[in-house]
Coordinates of C-alpha atoms and ligand atoms in Angstrom, one line a residue:
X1 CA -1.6 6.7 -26.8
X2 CA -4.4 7.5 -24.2
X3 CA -4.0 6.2 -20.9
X4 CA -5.8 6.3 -17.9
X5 CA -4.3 5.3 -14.7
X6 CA -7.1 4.1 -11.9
X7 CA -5.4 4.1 -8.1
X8 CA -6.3 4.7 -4.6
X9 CA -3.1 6.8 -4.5
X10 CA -1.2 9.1 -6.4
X11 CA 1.6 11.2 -4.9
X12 CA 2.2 13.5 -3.2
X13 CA -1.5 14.3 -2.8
X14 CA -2.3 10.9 -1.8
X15 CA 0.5 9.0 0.0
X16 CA 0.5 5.9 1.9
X17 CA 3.7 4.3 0.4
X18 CA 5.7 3.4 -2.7
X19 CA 2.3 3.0 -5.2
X20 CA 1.8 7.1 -5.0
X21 CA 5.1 7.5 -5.9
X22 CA 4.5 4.8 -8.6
X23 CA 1.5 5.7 -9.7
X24 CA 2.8 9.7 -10.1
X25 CA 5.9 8.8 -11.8
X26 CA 4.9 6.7 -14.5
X27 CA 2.4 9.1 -15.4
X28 CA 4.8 11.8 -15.7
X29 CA 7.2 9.8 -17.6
X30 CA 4.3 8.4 -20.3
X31 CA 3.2 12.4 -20.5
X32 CA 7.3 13.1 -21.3
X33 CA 7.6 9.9 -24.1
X34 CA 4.5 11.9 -25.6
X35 CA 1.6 10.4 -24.3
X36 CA -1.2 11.5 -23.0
X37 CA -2.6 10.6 -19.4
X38 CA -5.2 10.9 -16.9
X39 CA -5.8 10.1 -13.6
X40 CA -8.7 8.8 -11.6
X41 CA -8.5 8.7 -7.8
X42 CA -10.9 8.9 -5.0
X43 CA -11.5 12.4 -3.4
X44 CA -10.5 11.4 0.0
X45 CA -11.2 14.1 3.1
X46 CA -7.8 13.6 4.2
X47 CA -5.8 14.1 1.4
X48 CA -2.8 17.2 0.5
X49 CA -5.0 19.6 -1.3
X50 CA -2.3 22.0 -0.8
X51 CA -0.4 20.0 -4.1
X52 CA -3.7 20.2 -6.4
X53 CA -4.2 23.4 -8.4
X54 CA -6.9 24.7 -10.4
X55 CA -9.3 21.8 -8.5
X56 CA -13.2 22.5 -9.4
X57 CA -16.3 20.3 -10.8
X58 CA -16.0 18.6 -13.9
X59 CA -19.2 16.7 -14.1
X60 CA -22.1 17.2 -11.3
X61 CA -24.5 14.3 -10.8
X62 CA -22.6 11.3 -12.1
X63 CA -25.0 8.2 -11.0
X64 CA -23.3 5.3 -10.1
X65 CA -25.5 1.7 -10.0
X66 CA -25.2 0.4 -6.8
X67 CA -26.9 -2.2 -5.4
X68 CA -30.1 -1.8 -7.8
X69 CA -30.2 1.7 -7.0
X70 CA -27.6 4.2 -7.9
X71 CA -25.4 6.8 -5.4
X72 CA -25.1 10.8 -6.7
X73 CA -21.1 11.4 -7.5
X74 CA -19.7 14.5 -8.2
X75 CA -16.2 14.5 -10.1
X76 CA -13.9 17.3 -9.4
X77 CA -10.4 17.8 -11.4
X78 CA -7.6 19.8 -10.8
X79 CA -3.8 19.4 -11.7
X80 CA -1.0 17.6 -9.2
X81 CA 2.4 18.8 -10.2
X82 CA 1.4 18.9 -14.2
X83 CA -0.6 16.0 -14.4
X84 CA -4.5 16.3 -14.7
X85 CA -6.2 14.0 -12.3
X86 CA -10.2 12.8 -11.8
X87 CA -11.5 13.3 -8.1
X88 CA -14.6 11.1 -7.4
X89 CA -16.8 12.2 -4.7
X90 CA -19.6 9.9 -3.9
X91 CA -22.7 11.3 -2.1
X92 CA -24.3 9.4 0.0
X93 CA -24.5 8.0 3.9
X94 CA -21.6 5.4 3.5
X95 CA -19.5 8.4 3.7
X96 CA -16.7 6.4 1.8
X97 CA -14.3 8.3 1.6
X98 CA -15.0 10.9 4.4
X99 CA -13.3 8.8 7.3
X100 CA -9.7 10.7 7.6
X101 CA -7.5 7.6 6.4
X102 CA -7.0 6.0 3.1
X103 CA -6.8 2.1 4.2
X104 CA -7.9 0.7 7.6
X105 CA -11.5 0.6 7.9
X106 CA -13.5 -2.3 8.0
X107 CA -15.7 -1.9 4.7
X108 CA -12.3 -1.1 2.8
X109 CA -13.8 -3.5 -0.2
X110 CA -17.3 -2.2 -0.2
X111 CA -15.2 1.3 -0.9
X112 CA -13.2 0.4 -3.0
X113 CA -15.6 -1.6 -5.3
X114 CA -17.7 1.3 -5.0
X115 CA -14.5 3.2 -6.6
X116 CA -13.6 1.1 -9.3
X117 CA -17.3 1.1 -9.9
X118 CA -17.5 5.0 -10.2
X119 CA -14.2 5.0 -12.0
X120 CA -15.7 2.9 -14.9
X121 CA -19.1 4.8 -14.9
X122 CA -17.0 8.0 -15.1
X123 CA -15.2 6.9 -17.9
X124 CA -18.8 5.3 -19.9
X125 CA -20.5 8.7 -19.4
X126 CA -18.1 11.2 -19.9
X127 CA -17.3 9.4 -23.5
X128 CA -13.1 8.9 -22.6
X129 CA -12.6 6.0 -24.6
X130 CA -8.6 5.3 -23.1
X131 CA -6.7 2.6 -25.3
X132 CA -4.9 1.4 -22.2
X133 CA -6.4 1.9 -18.2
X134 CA -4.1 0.9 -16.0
X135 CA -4.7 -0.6 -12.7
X136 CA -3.5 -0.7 -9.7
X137 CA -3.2 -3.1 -6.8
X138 CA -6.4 -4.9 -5.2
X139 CA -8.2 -1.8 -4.4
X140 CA -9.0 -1.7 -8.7
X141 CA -9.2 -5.5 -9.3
X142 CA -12.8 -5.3 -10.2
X143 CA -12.1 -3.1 -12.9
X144 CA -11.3 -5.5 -15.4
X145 CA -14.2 -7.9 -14.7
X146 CA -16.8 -5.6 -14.6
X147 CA -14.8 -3.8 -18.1
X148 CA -15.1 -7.1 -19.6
X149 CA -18.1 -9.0 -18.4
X150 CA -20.5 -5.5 -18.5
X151 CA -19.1 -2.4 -19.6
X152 CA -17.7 -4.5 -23.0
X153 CA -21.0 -4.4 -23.4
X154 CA -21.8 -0.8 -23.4
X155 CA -19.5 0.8 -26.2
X156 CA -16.1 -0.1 -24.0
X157 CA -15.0 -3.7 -25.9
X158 CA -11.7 -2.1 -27.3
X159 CA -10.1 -0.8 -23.8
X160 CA -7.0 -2.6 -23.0
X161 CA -6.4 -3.6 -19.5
X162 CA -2.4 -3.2 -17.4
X163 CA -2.9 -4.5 -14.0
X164 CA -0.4 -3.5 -11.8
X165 CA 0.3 -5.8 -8.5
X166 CA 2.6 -3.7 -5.8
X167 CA 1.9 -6.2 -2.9
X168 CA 0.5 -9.2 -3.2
X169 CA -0.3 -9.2 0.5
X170 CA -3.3 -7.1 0.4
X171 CA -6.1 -8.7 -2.3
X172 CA -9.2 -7.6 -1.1
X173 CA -11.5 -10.8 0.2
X174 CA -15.1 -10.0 0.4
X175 CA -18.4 -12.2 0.5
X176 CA -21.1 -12.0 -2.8
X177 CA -22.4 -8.6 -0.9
X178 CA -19.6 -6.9 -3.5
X179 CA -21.2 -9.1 -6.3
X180 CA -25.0 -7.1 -6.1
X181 CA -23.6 -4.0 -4.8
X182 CA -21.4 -3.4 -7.8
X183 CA -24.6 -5.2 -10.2
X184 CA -22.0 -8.3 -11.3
X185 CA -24.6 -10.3 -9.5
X186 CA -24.6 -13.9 -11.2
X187 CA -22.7 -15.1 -7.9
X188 CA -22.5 -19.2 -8.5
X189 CA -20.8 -17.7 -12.2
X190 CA -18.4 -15.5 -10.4
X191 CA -17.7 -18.1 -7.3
X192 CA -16.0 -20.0 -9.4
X193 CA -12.2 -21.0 -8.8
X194 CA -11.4 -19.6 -12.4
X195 CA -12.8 -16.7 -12.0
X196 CA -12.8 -14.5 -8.7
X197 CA -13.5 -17.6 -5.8
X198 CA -10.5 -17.1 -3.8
X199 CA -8.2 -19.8 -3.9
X200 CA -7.9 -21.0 0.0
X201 CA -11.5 -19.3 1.1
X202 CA -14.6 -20.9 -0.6
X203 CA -16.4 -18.6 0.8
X204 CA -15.1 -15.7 -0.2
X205 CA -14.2 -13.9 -3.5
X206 CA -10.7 -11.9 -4.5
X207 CA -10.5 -8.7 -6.1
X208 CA -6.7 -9.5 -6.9
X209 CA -7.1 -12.5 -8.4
X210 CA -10.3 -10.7 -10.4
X211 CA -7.4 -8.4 -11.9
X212 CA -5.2 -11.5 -12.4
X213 CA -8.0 -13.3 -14.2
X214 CA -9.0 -10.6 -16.6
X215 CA -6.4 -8.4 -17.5
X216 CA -4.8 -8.5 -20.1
X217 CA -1.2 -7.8 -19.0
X218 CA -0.5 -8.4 -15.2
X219 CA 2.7 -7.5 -13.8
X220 CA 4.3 -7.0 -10.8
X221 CA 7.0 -4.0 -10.0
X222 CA 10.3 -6.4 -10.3
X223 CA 11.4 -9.0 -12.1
X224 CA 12.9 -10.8 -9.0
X225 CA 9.4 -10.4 -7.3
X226 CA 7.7 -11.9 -10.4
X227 CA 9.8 -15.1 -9.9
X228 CA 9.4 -14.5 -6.3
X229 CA 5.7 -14.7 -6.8
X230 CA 6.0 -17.6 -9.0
X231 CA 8.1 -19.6 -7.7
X232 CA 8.6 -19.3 -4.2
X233 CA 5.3 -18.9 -2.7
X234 CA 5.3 -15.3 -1.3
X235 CA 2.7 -14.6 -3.4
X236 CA 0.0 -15.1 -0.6
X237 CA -2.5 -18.4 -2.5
X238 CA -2.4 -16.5 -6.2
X239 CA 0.6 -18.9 -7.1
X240 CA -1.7 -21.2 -8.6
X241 CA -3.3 -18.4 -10.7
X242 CA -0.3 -16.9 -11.7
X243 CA 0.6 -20.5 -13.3
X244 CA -2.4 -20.1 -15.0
X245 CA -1.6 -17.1 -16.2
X246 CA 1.5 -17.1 -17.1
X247 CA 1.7 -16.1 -20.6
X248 CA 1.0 -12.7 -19.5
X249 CA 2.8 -12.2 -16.2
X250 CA 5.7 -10.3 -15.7
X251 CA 8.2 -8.0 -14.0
X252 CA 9.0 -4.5 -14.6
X253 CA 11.2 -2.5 -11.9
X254 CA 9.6 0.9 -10.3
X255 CA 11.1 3.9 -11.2
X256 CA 11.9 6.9 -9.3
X257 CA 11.0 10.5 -10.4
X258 CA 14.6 11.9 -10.7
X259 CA 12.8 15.7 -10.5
X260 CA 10.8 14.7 -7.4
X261 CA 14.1 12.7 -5.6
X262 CA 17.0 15.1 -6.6
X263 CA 19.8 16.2 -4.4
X264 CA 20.7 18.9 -6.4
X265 CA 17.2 20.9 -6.3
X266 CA 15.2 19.4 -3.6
X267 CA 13.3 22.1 -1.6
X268 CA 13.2 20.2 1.2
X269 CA 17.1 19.6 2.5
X270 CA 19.2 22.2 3.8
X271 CA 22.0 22.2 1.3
X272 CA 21.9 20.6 -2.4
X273 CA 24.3 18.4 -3.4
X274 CA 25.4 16.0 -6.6
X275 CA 27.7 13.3 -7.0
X276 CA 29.9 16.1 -8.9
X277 CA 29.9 18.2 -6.1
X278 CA 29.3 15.9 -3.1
X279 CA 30.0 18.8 -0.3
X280 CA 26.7 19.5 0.6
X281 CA 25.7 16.1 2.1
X282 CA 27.7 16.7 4.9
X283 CA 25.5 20.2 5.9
X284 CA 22.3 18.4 5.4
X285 CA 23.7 15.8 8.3
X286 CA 24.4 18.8 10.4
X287 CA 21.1 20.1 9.5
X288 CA 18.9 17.4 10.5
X289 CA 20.9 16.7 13.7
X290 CA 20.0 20.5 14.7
X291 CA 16.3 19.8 13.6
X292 CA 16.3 16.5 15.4
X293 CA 18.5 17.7 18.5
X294 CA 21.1 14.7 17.9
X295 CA 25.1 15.3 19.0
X296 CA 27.2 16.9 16.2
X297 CA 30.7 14.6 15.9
X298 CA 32.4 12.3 13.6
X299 CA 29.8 9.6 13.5
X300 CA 27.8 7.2 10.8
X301 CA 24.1 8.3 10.5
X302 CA 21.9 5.5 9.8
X303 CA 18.4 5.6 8.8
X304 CA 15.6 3.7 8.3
X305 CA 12.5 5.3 6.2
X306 CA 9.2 3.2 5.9
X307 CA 6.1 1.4 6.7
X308 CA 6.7 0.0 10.6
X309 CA 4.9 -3.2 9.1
X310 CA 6.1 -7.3 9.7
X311 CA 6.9 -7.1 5.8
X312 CA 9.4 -4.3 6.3
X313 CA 11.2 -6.3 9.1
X314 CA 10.8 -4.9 11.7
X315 CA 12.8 -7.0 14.4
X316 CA 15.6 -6.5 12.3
X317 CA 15.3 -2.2 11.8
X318 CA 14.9 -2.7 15.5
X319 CA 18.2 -4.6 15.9
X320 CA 19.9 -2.2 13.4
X321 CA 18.9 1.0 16.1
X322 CA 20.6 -0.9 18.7
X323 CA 23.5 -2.2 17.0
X324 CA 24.8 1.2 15.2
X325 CA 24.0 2.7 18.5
X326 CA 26.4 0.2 20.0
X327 CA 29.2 0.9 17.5
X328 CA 29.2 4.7 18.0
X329 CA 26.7 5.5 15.3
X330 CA 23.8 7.8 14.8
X331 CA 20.6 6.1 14.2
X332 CA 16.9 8.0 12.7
X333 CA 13.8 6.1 12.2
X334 CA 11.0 7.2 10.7
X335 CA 8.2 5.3 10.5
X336 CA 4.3 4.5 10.8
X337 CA 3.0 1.5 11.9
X338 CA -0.7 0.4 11.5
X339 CA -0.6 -2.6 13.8
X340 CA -1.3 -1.4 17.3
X341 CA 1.2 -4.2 18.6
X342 CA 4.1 -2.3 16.3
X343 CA 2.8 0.8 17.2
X344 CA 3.2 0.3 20.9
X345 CA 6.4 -1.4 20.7
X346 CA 8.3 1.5 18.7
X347 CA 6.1 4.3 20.8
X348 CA 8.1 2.5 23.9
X349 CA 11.5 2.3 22.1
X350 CA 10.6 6.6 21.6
X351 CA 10.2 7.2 25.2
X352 CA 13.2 5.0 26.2
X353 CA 15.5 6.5 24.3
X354 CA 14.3 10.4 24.3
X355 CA 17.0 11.6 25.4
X356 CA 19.8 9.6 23.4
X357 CA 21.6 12.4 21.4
X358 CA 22.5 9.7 18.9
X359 CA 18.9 8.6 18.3
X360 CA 15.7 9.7 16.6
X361 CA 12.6 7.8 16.4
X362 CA 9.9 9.7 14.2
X363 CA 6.4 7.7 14.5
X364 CA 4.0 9.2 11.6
X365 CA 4.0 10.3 8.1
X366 CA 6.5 13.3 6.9
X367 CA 7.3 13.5 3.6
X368 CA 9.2 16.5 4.2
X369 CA 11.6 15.3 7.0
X370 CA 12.0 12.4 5.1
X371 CA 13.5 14.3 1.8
X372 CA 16.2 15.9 4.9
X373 CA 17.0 12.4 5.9
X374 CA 17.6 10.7 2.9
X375 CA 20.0 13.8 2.5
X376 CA 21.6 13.3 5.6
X377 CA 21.8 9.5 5.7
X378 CA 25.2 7.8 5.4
X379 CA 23.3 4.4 5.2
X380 CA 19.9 3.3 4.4
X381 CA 18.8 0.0 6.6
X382 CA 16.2 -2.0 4.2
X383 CA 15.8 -5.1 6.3
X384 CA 12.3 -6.3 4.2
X385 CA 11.0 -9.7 4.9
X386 CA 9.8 -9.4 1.5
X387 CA 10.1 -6.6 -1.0
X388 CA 7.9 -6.4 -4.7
X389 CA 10.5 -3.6 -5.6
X390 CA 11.2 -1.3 -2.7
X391 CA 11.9 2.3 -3.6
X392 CA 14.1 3.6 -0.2
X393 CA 17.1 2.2 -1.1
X394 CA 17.0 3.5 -5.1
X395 CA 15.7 6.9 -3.2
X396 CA 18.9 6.4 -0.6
X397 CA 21.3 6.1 -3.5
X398 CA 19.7 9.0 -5.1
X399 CA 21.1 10.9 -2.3
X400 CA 24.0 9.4 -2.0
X401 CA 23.2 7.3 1.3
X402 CA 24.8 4.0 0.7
X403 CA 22.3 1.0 1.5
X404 CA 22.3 -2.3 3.3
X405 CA 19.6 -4.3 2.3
X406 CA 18.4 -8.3 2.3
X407 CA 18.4 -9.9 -0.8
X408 CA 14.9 -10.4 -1.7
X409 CA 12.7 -8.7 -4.1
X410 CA 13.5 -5.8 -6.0
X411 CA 16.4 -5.3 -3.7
X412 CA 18.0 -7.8 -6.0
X413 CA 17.4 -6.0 -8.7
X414 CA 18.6 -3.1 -7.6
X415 CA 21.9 -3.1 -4.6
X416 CA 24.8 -5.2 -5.3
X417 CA 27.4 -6.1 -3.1
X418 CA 30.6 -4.2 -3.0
X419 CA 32.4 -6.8 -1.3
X420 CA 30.8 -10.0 -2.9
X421 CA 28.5 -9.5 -5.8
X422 CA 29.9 -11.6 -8.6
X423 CA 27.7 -9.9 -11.5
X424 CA 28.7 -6.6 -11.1
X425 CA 32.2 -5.4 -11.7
X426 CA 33.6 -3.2 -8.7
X427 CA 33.1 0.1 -9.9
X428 CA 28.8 -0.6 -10.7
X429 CA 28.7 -2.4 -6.6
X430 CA 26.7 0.4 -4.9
X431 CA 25.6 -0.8 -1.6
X432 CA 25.8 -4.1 1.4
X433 CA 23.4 -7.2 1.0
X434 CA 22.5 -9.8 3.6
X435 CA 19.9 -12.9 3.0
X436 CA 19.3 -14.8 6.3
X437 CA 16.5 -13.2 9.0
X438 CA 18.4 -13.2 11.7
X439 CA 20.5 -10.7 13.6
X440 CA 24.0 -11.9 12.9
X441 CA 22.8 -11.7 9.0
X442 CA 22.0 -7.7 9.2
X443 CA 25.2 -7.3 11.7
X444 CA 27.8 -8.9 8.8
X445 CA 26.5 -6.1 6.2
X446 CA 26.1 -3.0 8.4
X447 CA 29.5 -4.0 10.3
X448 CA 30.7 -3.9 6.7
X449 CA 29.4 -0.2 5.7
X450 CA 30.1 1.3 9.1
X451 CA 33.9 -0.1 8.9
X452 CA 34.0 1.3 5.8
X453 CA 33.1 4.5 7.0
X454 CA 35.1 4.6 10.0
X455 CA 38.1 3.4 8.1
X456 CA 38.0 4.0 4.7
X457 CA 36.1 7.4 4.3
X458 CA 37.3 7.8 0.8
X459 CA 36.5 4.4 -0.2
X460 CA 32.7 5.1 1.3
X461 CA 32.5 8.1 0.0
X462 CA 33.2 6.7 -3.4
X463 CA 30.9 4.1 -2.8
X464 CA 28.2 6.5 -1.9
X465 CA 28.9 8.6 -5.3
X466 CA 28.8 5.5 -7.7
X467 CA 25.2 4.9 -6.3
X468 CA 24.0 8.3 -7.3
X469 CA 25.7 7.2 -10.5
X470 CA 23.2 4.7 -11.1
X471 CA 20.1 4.8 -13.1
X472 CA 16.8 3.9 -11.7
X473 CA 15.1 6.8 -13.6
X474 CA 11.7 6.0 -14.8
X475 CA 13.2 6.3 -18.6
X476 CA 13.5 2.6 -19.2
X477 CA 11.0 1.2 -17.2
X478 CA 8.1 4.0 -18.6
X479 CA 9.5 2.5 -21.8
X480 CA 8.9 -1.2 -20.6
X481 CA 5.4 -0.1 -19.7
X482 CA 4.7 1.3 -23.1
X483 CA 5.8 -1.7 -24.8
X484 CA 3.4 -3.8 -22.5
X485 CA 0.7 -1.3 -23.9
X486 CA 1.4 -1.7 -27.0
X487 CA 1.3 -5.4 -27.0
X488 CA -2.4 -5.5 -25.7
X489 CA -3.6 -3.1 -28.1
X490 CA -2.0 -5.3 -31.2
Ligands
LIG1 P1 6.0 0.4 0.4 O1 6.0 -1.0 0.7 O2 5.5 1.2 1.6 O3 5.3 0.8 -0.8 P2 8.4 1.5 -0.8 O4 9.8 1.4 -0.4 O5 8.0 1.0 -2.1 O6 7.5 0.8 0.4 O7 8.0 3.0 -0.8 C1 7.9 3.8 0.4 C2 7.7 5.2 0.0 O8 7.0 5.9 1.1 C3 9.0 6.0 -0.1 O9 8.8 7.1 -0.9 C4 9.3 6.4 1.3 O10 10.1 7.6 1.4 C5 7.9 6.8 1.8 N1 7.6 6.6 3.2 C6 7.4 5.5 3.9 N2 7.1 5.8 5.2 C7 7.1 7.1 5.3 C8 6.9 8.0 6.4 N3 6.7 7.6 7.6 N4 7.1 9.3 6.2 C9 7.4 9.8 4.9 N5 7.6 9.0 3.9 C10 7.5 7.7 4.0

């Protein structure tokens, strides 16, 4: 099968969170169950060029309609880690993607339209005729309408739409300038609630729901979030749609790239380790306290690794610094936050507690450091407000770091209770779940994992292990995904 995956990320040459890692995995794991895939992504200014090889132009003077005129494109292509990805560099004063960030400024849908615009072009022009493109979050939700209301038009009626939602949060609202910019034009057609008029503002339309709409497989990255969505309304407005839709909505949980996330041969920690030979974790601890200046001594380590964002939960990782801090722990955060108010907040906790030796508060992006703490963490803190699927905690028990998560989400899917999960027999429990949002909720499952480890080292230790024992390899989720291909070509 041909596929073509469209995304504003893919990692680790375009990072902002869990949909790079998503977006790079599956395609490696489609390539390894023998088929073949390609990548299209924009060619932002800021991203790792230092993980593309081989990058140079593959076809000069694409024209892209836009706004009854058309904008010059040049499309490089180069190779990230083995799999061959599509640059698109647009020419012209908008600068799109020339602004040093991915996400975060205020014409983020005129860019991205603009993208899935080129993306499609590309595809028209340059003859690639995919079976399946797959799409990815808001940033591509035009993709499908303008496949199927124009480009079906133009020699591209048998290409099969996956439409991929990683957070429902974000679904691109924007007024009927998108419309005639991208030439869909017809705006009282398109303003319609059964087509892209988002569901709470008339005025504006939704890229998401345009994906939702006309796809023809939508799903989101766990089964527990797909109910989630459903069912309990954390599906931001699109719970209406996704009624509508139902017949082809689903769930199917990330992956993790077991060569990209692997103790045993990660260039990035001090020591490998495996849950065969489990040794090594310990140097790793030592290693990142000497990086991070923290006091060496018998003491949990406790991290947190993620978007400093109201979704992640912030009060709570707060809390959870605090708390292991007052029970003798060790506590490293590393984080980025995009809201200034989050931002300032955590930039104050940093200066207040500089010189704790038993705390680290890292505010930015570091892939690398974050490899070295997964390696060094005893426990992983995943506090989420909400969660589509969540890939810390499957990365924490990777590495053998055992974590303590709230029950929502992919988290579900995913950590079970040692002490109290009543599906799982003992010896598959691999972590400690909480459900309320309050403090006492996330104290009764980290009390529980840093007793443990203060008084049962063995019996943490062998907790820790039968989480690296379990299998959230891409294997059987890349299979889920070709199965969902399949289906929409039949
Ligand atoms: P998200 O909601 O951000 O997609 P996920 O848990 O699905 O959350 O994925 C987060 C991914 O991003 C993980 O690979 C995590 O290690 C990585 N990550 C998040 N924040 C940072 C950071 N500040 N530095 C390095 N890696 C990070």
């Amino acid at each position: 099968m041909y596929v073509v995956q469209i995304a504003s990320e893919c990692a680790p040459v375009i990072k902002a969170g869990g949909l790079g890692d998503v977006v790079y995995g599956l395609s490696t794991e489609l390539e390894k169950q023998g088929h073949c895939v390609e990548l299209i992504l924009p060619k932002y200014d800021c991203m790792r060029y230092d993980h593309i090889w081989g990058l140079h132009e593959a076809y000069l003077g694409l024209e892209v309609p836009w706004y009854g005129s058309t904008v010059t494109c040049t499309v490089f292509c180069g190779w990230v880690h083995g799999r061959l990805c599509f640059f698109i560099e647009p020419h012209s004063g908008d600068n799109f993607f020339h602004r040093g960030l991915y996400y975060g400024a205020v014409d983020d849908h005129m860019r991205f339209a603009f993208f899935s615009k080129a993306a499609v072009e590309f595809l028209l022009v340059s003859n690639k005729r995919p079976d399946v493109l797959h799409c990815h979050d808001w940033q591509t939700g035009l993709i499908p309408v303008m496949l199927y209301e124009m480009y079906g038009w133009h020699g591209m009626e048998r290409q099969r739409i996956c439409y991929t939602i990683h957070n429902f949060k974000h679904q691109g609202i924007a007024g009927a300038d998108v419309l005639w910019a991208t030439g869909l034009n017809r705006e009282d057609y398109y303003f319609q609630y059964d087509r892209l008029r988002d569901n709470f503002n008339p005025f504006g339309i939704n890229f998401m729901k345009g994906g939702i709409v006309y796809s023809n497989h939508v799903n989101t990255v766990s089964p527990h979030h797909a109910w989630e969505a459903r069912y309990s309304g954390i599906s931001y407005g699109l719970g209406h749609t996704l009624e509508v839709h139902n017949s082809k909505f689903g769930g199917i949980l990330n992956g993790l790239d077991y060569d990209v996330w692997n103790p045993a041969a990660d260039e990035y920690i001090a020591e490998p380790y495996s849950k065969d030979d489990f040794s090594g974790k310990v140097k790793n601890k030592q290693a990142l306290r000497e990086r991070l200046s923290l006091a060496h001594g018998d003491k949990p380590l406790v991290a947190f690794i993620g978007r400093l964002d109201d979704q992640k939960g912030v009060h709570l990782v707060h809390h959870a610094m605090y708390y292991t801090l007052s029970r003798g722990g060790q506590f490293v955060l590393l984080g980025s936050a995009t809201e200034s108010g989050i931002n300032d907040w955590f930039w104050h906790e940093k200066t207040h507690l500089n010189d704790n030796p038993d705390c680290h508060i890292e505010l930015g992006f570091n892939e690398e450091l974050a490899h070295l703490i997964y390696a060094a963490a005893d426990i992983m803190v995943v506090p989420s407000n909400y969660e589509p699927c969540g890939l810390t905690q499957t990365i924490g028990l990777r590495y053998g770091a055992v974590p303590v998560v709230r029950g929502v989400g992919g988290l579900v899917n995913t950590v079970f209770d040692r002490d109290y999960d009543a599906h799982h027999p003992p010896q598959e429990r691999n972590g400690y779940v909480f459900y309320e949002t309050d403090n006492n909720a996330l104290e009764s499952a980290l009390d529980r994992a840093l007793g443990l480890w203060s008084v049962y080292p063995d019996e943490f230790e062998k907790l820790a292990i039968q989480g690296m024992s379990c299998d959230y390899s891409w294997k059987q989720s890349g299979e889920q995904y070709i199965g969902v291909y399949d289906h929409i070509r039949a």
